[in-house]
mmCIF file of C-alpha atoms and ligand atoms in Angstrom:
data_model
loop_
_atom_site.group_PDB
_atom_site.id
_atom_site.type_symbol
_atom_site.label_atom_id
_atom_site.label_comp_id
_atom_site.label_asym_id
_atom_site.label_seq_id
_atom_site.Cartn_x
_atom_site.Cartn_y
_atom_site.Cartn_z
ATOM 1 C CA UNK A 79 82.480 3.441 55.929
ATOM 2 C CA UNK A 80 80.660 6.949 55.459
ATOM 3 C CA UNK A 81 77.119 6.988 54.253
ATOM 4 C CA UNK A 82 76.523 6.074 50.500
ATOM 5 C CA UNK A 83 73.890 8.185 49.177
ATOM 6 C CA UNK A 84 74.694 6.729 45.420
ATOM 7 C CA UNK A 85 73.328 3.405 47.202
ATOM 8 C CA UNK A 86 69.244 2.287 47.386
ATOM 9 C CA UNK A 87 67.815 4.441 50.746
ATOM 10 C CA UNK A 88 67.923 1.383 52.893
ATOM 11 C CA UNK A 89 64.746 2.929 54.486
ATOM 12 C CA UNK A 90 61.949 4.954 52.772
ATOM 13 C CA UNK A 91 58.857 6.435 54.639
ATOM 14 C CA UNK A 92 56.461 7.861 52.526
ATOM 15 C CA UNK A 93 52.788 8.918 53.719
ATOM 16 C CA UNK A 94 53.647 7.819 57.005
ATOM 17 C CA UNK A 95 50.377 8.295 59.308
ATOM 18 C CA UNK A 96 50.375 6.832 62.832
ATOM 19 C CA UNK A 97 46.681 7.306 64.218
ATOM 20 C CA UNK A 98 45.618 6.070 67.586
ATOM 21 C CA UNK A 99 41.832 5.989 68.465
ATOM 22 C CA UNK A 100 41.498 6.907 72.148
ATOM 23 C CA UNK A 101 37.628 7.027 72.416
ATOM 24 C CA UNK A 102 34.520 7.157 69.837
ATOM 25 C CA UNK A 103 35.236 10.849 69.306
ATOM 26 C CA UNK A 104 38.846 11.193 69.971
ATOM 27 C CA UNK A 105 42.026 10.261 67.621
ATOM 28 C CA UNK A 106 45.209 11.279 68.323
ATOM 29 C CA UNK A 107 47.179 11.756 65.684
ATOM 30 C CA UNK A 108 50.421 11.317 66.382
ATOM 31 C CA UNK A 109 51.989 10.875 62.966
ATOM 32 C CA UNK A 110 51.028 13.397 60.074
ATOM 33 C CA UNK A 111 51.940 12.222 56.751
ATOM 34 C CA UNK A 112 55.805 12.107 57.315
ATOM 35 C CA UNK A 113 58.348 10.944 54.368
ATOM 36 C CA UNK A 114 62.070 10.868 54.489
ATOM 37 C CA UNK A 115 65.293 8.739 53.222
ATOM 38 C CA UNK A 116 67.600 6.697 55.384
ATOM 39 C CA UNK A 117 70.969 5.545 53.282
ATOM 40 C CA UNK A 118 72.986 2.769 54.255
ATOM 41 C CA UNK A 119 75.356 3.740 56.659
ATOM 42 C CA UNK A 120 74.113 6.920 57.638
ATOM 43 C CA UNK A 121 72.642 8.522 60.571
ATOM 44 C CA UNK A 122 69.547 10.537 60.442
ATOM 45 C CA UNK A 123 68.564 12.655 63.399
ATOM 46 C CA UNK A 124 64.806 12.538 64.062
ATOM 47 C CA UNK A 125 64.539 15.439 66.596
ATOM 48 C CA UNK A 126 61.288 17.769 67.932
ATOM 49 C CA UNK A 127 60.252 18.065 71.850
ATOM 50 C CA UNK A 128 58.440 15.708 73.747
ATOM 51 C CA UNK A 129 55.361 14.608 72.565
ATOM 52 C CA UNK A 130 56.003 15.551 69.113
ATOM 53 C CA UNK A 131 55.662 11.822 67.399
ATOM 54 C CA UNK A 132 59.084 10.643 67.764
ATOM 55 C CA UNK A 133 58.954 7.209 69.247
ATOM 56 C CA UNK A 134 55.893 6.698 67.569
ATOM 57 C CA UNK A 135 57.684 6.529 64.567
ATOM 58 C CA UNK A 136 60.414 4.134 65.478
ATOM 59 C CA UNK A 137 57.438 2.645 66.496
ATOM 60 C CA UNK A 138 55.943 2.705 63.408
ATOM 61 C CA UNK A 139 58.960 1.375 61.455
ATOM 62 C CA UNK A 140 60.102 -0.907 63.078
ATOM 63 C CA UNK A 141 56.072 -2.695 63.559
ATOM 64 C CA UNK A 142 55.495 -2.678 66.899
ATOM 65 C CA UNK A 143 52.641 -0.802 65.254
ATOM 66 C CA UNK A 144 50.233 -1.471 62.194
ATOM 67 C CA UNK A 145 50.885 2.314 60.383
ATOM 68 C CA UNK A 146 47.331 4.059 59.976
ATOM 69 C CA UNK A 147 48.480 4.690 56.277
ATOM 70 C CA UNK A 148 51.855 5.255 54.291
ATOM 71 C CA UNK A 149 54.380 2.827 52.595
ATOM 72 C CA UNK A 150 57.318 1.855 54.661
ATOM 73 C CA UNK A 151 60.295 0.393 52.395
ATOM 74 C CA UNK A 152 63.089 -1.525 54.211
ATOM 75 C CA UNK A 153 65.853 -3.141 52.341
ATOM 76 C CA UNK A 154 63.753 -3.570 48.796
ATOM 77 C CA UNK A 155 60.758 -4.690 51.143
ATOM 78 C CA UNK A 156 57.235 -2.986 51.641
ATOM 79 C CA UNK A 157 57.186 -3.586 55.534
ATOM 80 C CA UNK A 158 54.433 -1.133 56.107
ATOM 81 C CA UNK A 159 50.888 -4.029 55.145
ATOM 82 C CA UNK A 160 50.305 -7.288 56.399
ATOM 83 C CA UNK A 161 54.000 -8.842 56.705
ATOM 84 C CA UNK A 162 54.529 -12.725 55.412
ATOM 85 C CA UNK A 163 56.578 -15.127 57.287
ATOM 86 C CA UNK A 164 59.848 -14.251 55.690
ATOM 87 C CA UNK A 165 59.749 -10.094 55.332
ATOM 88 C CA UNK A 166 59.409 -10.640 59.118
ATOM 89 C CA UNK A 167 62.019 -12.720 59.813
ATOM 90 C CA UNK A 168 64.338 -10.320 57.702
ATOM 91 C CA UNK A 169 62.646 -6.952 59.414
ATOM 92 C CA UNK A 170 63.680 -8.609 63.220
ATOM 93 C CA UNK A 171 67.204 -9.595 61.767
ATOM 94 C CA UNK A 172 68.359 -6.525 59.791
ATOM 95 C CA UNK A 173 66.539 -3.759 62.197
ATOM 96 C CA UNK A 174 67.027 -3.291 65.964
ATOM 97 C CA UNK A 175 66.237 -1.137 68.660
ATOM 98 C CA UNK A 176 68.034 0.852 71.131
ATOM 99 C CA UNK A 177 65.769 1.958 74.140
ATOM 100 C CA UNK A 178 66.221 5.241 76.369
ATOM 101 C CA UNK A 179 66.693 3.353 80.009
ATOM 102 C CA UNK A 180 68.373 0.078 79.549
ATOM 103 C CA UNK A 181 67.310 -1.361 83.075
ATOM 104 C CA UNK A 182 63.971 -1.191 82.453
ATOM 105 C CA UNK A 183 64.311 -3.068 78.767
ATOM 106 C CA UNK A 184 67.365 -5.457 80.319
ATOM 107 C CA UNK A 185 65.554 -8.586 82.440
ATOM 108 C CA UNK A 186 67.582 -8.032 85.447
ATOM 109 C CA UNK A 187 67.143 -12.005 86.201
ATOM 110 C CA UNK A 188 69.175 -12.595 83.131
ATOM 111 C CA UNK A 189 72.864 -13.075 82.860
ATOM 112 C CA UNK A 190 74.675 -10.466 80.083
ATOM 113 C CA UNK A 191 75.434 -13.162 77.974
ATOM 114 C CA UNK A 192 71.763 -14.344 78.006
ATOM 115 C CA UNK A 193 70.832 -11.216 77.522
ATOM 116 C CA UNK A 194 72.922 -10.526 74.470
ATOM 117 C CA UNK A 195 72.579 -14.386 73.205
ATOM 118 C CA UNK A 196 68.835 -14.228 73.210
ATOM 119 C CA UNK A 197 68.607 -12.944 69.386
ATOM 120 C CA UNK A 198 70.859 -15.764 68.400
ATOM 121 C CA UNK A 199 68.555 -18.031 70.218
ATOM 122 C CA UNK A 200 65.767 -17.224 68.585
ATOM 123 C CA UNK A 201 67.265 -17.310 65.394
ATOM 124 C CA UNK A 202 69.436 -20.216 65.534
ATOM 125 C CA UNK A 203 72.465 -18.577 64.324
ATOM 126 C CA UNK A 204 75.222 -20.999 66.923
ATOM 127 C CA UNK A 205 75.165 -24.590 65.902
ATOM 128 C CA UNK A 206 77.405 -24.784 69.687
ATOM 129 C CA UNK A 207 77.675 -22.845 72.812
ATOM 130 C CA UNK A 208 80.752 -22.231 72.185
ATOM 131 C CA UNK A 209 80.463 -20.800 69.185
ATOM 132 C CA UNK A 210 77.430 -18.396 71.052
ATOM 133 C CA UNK A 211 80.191 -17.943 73.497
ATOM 134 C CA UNK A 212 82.934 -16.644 70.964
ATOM 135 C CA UNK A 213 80.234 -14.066 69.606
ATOM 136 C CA UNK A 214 79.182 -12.704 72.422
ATOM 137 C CA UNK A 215 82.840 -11.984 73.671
ATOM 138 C CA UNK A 216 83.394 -10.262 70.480
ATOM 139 C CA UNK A 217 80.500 -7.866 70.418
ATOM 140 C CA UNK A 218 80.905 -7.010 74.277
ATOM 141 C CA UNK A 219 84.737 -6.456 72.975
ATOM 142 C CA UNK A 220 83.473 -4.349 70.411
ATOM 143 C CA UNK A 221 81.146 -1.742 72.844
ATOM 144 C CA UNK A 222 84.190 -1.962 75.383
ATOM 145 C CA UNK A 223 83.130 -4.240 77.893
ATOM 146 C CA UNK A 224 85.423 -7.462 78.942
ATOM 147 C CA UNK A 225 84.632 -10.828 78.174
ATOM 148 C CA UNK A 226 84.175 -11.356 82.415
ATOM 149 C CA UNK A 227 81.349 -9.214 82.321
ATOM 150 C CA UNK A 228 79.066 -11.883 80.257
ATOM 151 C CA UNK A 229 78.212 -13.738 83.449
ATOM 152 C CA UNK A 230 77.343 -10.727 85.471
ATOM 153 C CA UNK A 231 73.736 -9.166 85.843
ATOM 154 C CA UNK A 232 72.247 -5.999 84.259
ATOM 155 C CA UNK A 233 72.250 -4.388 87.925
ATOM 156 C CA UNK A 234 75.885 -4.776 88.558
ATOM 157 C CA UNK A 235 76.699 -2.070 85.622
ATOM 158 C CA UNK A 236 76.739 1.845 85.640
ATOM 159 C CA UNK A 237 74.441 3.707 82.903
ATOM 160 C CA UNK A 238 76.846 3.709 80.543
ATOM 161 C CA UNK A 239 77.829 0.242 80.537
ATOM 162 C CA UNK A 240 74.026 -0.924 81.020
ATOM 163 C CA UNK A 241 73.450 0.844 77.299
ATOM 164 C CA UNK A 242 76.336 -0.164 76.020
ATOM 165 C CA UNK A 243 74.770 -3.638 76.624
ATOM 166 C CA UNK A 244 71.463 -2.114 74.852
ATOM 167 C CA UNK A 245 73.875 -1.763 72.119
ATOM 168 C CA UNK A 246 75.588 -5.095 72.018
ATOM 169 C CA UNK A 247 72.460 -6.442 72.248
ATOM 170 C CA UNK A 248 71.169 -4.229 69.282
ATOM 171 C CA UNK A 249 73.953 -5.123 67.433
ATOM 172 C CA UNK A 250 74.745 -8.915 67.884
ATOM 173 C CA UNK A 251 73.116 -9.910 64.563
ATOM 174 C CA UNK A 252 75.103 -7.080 62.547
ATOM 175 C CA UNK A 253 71.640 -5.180 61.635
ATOM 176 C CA UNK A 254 71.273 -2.983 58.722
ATOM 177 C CA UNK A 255 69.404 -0.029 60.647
ATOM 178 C CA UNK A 256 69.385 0.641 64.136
ATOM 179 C CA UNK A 257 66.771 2.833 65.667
ATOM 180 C CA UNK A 258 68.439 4.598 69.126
ATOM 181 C CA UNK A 259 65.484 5.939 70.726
ATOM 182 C CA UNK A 260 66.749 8.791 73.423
ATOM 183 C CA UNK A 261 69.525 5.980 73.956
ATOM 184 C CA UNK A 262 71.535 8.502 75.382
ATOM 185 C CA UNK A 263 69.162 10.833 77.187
ATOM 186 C CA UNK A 264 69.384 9.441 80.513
ATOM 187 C CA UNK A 265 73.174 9.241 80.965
ATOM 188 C CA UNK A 266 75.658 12.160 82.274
ATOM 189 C CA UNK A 267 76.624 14.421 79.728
ATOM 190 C CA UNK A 268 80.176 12.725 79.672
ATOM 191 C CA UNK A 269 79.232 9.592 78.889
ATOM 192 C CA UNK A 270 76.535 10.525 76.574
ATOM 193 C CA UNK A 271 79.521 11.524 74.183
ATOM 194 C CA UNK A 272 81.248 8.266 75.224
ATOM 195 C CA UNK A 273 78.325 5.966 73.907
ATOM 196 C CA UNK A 274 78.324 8.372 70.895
ATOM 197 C CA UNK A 275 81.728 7.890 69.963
ATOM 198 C CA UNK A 276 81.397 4.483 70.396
ATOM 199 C CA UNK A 277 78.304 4.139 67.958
ATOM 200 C CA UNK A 278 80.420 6.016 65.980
ATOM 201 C CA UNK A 279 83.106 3.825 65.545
ATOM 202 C CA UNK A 280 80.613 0.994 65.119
ATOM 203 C CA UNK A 281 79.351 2.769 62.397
ATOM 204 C CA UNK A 282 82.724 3.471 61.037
ATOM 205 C CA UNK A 283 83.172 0.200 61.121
ATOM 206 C CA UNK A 284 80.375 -1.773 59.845
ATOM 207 C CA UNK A 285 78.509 0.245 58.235
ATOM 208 C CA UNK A 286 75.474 0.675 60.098
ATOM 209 C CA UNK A 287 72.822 3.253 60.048
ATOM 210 C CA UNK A 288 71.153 5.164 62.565
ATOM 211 C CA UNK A 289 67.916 6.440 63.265
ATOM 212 C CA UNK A 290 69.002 8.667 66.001
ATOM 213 C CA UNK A 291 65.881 10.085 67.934
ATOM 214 C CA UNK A 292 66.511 12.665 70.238
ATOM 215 C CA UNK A 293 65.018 15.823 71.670
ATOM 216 C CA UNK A 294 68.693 17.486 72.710
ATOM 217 C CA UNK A 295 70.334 18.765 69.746
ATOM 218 C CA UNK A 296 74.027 19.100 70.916
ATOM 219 C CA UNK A 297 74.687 15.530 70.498
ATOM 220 C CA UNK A 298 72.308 15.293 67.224
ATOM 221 C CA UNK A 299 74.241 17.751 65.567
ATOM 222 C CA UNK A 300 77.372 15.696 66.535
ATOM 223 C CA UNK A 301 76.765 12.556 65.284
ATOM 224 C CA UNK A 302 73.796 13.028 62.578
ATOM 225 C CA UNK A 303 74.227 13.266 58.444
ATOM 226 C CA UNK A 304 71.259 14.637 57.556
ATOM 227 C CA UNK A 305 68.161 16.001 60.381
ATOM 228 C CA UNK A 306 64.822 16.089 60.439
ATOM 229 C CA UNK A 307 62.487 18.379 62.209
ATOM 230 C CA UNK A 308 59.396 17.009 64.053
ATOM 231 C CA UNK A 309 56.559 19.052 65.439
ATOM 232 C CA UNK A 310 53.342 17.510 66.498
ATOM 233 C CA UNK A 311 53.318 14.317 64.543
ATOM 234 C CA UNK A 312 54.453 16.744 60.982
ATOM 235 C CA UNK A 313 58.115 16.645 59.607
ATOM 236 C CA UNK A 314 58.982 20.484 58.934
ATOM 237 C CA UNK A 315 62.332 20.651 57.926
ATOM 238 C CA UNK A 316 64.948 18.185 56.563
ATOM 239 C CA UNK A 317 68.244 18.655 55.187
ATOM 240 C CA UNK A 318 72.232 17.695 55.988
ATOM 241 C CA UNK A 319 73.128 18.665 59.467
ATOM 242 C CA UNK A 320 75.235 21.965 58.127
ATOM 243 C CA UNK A 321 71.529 22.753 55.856
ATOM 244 C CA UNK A 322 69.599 22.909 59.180
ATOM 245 C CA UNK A 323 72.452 24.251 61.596
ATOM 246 C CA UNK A 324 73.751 27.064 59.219
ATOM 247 C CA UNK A 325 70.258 28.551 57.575
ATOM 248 C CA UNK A 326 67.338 26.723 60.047
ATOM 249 C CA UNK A 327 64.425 28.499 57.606
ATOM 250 C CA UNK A 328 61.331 27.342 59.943
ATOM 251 C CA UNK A 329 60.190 29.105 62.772
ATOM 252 C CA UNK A 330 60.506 26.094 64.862
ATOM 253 C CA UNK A 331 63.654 24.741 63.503
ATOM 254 C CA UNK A 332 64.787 28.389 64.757
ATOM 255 C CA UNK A 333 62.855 28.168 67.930
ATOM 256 C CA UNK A 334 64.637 24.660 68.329
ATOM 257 C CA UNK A 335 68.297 26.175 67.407
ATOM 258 C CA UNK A 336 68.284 29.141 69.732
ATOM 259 C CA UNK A 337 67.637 26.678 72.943
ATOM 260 C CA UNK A 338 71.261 25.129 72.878
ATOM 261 C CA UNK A 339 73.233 26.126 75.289
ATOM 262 C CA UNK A 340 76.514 27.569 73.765
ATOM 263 C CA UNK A 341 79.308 26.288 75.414
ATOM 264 C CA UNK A 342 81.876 29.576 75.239
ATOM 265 C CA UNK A 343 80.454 32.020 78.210
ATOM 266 C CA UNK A 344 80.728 35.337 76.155
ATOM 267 C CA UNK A 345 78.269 34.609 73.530
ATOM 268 C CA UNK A 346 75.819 32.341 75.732
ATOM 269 C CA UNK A 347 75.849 35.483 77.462
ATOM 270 C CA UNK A 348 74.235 36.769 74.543
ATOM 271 C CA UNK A 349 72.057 33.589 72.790
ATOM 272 C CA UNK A 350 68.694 34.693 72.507
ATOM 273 C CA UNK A 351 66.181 32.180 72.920
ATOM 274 C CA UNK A 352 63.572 32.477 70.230
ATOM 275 C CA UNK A 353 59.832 31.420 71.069
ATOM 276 C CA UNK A 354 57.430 29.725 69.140
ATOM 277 C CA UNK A 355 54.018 28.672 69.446
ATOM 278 C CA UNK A 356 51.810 26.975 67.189
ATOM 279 C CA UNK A 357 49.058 28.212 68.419
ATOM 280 C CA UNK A 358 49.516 31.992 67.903
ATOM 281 C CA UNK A 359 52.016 31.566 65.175
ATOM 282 C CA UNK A 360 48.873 31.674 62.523
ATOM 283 C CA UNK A 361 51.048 28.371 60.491
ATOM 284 C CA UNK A 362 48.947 25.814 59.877
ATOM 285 C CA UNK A 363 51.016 22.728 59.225
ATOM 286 C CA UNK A 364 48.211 20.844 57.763
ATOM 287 C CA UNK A 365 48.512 22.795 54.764
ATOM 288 C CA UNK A 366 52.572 23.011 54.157
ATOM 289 C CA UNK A 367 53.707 21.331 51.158
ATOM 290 C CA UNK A 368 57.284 20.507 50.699
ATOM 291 C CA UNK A 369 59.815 23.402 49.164
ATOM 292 C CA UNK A 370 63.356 23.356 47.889
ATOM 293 C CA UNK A 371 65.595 25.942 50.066
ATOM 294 C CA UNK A 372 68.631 24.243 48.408
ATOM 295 C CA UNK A 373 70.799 21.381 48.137
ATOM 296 C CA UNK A 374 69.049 18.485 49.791
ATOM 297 C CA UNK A 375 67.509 21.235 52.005
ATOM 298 C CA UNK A 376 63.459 21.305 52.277
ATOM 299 C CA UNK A 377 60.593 22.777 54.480
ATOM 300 C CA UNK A 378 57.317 21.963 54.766
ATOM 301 C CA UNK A 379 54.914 25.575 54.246
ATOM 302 C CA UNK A 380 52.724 27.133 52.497
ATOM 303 C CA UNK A 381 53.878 29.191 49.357
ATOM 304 C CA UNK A 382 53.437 32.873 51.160
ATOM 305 C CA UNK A 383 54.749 31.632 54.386
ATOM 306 C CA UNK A 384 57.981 29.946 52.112
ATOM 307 C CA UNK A 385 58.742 33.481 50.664
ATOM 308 C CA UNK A 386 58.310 35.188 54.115
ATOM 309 C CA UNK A 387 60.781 33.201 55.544
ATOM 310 C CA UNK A 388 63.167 32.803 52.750
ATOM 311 C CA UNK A 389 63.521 37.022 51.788
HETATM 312 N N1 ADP B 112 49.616 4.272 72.228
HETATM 313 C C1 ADP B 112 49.212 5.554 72.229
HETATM 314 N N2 ADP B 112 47.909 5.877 72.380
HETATM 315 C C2 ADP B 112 47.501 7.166 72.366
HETATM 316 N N3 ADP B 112 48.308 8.210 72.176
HETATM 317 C C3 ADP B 112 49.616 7.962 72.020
HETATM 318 C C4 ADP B 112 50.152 6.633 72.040
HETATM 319 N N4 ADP B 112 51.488 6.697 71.850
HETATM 320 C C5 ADP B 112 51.781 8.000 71.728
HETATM 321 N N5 ADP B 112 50.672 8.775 71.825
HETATM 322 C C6 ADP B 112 50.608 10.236 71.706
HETATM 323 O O1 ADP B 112 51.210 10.571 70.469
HETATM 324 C C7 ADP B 112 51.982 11.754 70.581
HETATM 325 C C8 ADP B 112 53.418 11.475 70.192
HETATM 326 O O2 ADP B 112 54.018 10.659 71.166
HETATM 327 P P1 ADP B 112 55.512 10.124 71.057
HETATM 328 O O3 ADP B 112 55.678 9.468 69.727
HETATM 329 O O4 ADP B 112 55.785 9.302 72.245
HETATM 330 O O5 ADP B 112 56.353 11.462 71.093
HETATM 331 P P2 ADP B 112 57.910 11.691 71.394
HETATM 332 O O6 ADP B 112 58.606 10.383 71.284
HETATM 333 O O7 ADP B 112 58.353 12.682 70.361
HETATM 334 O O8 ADP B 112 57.974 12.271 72.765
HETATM 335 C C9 ADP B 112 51.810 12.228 72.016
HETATM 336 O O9 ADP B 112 50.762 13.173 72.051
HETATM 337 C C10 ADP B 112 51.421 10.962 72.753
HETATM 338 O O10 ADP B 112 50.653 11.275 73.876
HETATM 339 MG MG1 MG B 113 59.820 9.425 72.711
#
């Protein structure tokens, strides 16, 4: 199943702001009015360096935060005020979370099966163990674990396997939207594409989307539909992942671009990294309003600095 942009957006940000008081005279702002789209079945790659607001809004969506201001729309529900009984039910059922380091969010006293299980649990989707049984075999099928390793413990599993538990576990109630925050960033470059491929498939498969988070393009550009751009809390640049790869238009995209590695040795010999700081750049993102490069294509500027960068 490929991504149905003639569908609803499964997930609309609008406004978002994510503010967190620190002390009487200090906020950090960590989210700047951000708005963007996620389509069923898609993936959209929320990338930008460390620090630049990321997690926060995973965060953000998925409530583990009240949002400072902005309207968050999830399936046809505003998730982003107060939430009623029901809306929150639905927001835990249809949205999950993948986490970067798996043994730190797996309870290493628990058994894989427990593990995975708990969401039915909670929910009371098994009327019999059995029946709990039969769906957890399937799912650990489905990430490419065997049924034997349901009664083993989270320590007993290589990085790879350990988030491909994350992902079971993500997965066992057949969400709508999955948020994968740096789920891959801690593994070996090999089985980083692995776990890819396999939320690939998954995808493929049921139709899932993805809020992929990462700060390492090479795998972004691999598995992401559409990319946005994230610099200190403000979304800069959005557009499909062939928009932003083939004509980046902000400095920073560019800045961001020209730091991948190219894998053939004759032109890495030759990549240039481009640098970029805010602080001497003379851009002031607080006063970029959104423009139309083309297609589905946008970045956030003013009008002069939009024509500079566009001649
Ligand atoms: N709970 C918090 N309280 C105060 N500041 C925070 C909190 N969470 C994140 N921040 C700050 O917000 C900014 C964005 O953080 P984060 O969303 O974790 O970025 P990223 O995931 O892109 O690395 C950082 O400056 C971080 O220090
Ligand atoms: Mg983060």
């Amino acid at each position: 199943m490929a991504a149905n942009y003639n569908a609803a957006p499964l997930l609309e940000v609008e406004g978002l702001r994510q503010y967190f008081p620190v002390s009487k005279t200090y906020t950090v702002k960590a989210v700047e009015n951000v708005s963007f789209k996620v389509y069923p079945g898609e993936t959209y790659g929320l990338v930008g360096e460390s620090g630049s607001g990321k997690s926060t809004i995973g965060r953000s969506i998925i409530r583990l935060y009240d949002p400072t201001e902005g309207k968050i729309n999830f399936c046809g529900m505003d998730i982003s005020g107060k939430l009623n009984g029901k809306t929150k039910e639905n927001l835990r059922t249809q949205m999950q979370m993948i986490f970067q380091d798996p043994m730190a969010s797996l309870n290493p006293r628990k058994k894989i099966k427990d593990i995975i299980g708990e969401a039915l649990d909670i929910h009371h989707i098994c009327k019999t163990k059995s029946e709990r049984d039969r769906k957890v075999e399937a799912i650990l099928e489905k990430v490419g674990l065997a049924k034997e390793h349901a009664d083993r413990y989270p320590h007993q599993f290589s990085g790879g396997q350990r988030q491909r538990v994350g992902i079971a576990r993500a997965l066992i109630l057949n969400p709508k939207l999955v948020i994968a925050d740096e789920c891959i960033s801690a593994l070996d470059v090999s089985i980083q594409a692995q776990v890819v491929n396999l939320m690939k498939d998954i995808q493929e498969e049921l139709g899932t989307a993805y809020l992929f988070i990462a700060h390492d393009l090479s795998m972004v550009k691999y598995i992401s539909d559409r990319i946005g751009v994230l610099h200190l809390g403000h979304l800069l640049e959005t557009g499909t992942t062939d928009e932003i790869f083939s004509n980046p238009v902000h400095p920073y995209t560019k800045s961001l671009l020209s730091a991948i590695p190219i894998p053939n040795p004759e032109l890495e010999k030759n990549r240039e990294a481009i640098n970029y700081d805010y602080k001497t750049s003379g851009i002031d993102y607080n006063k970029g309003t959104e423009h139309l490069v083309s297609g589905t294509h946008f970045v956030k500027c003013t009008d002069k600095e939009f024509e500079d960068w566009t001649k």
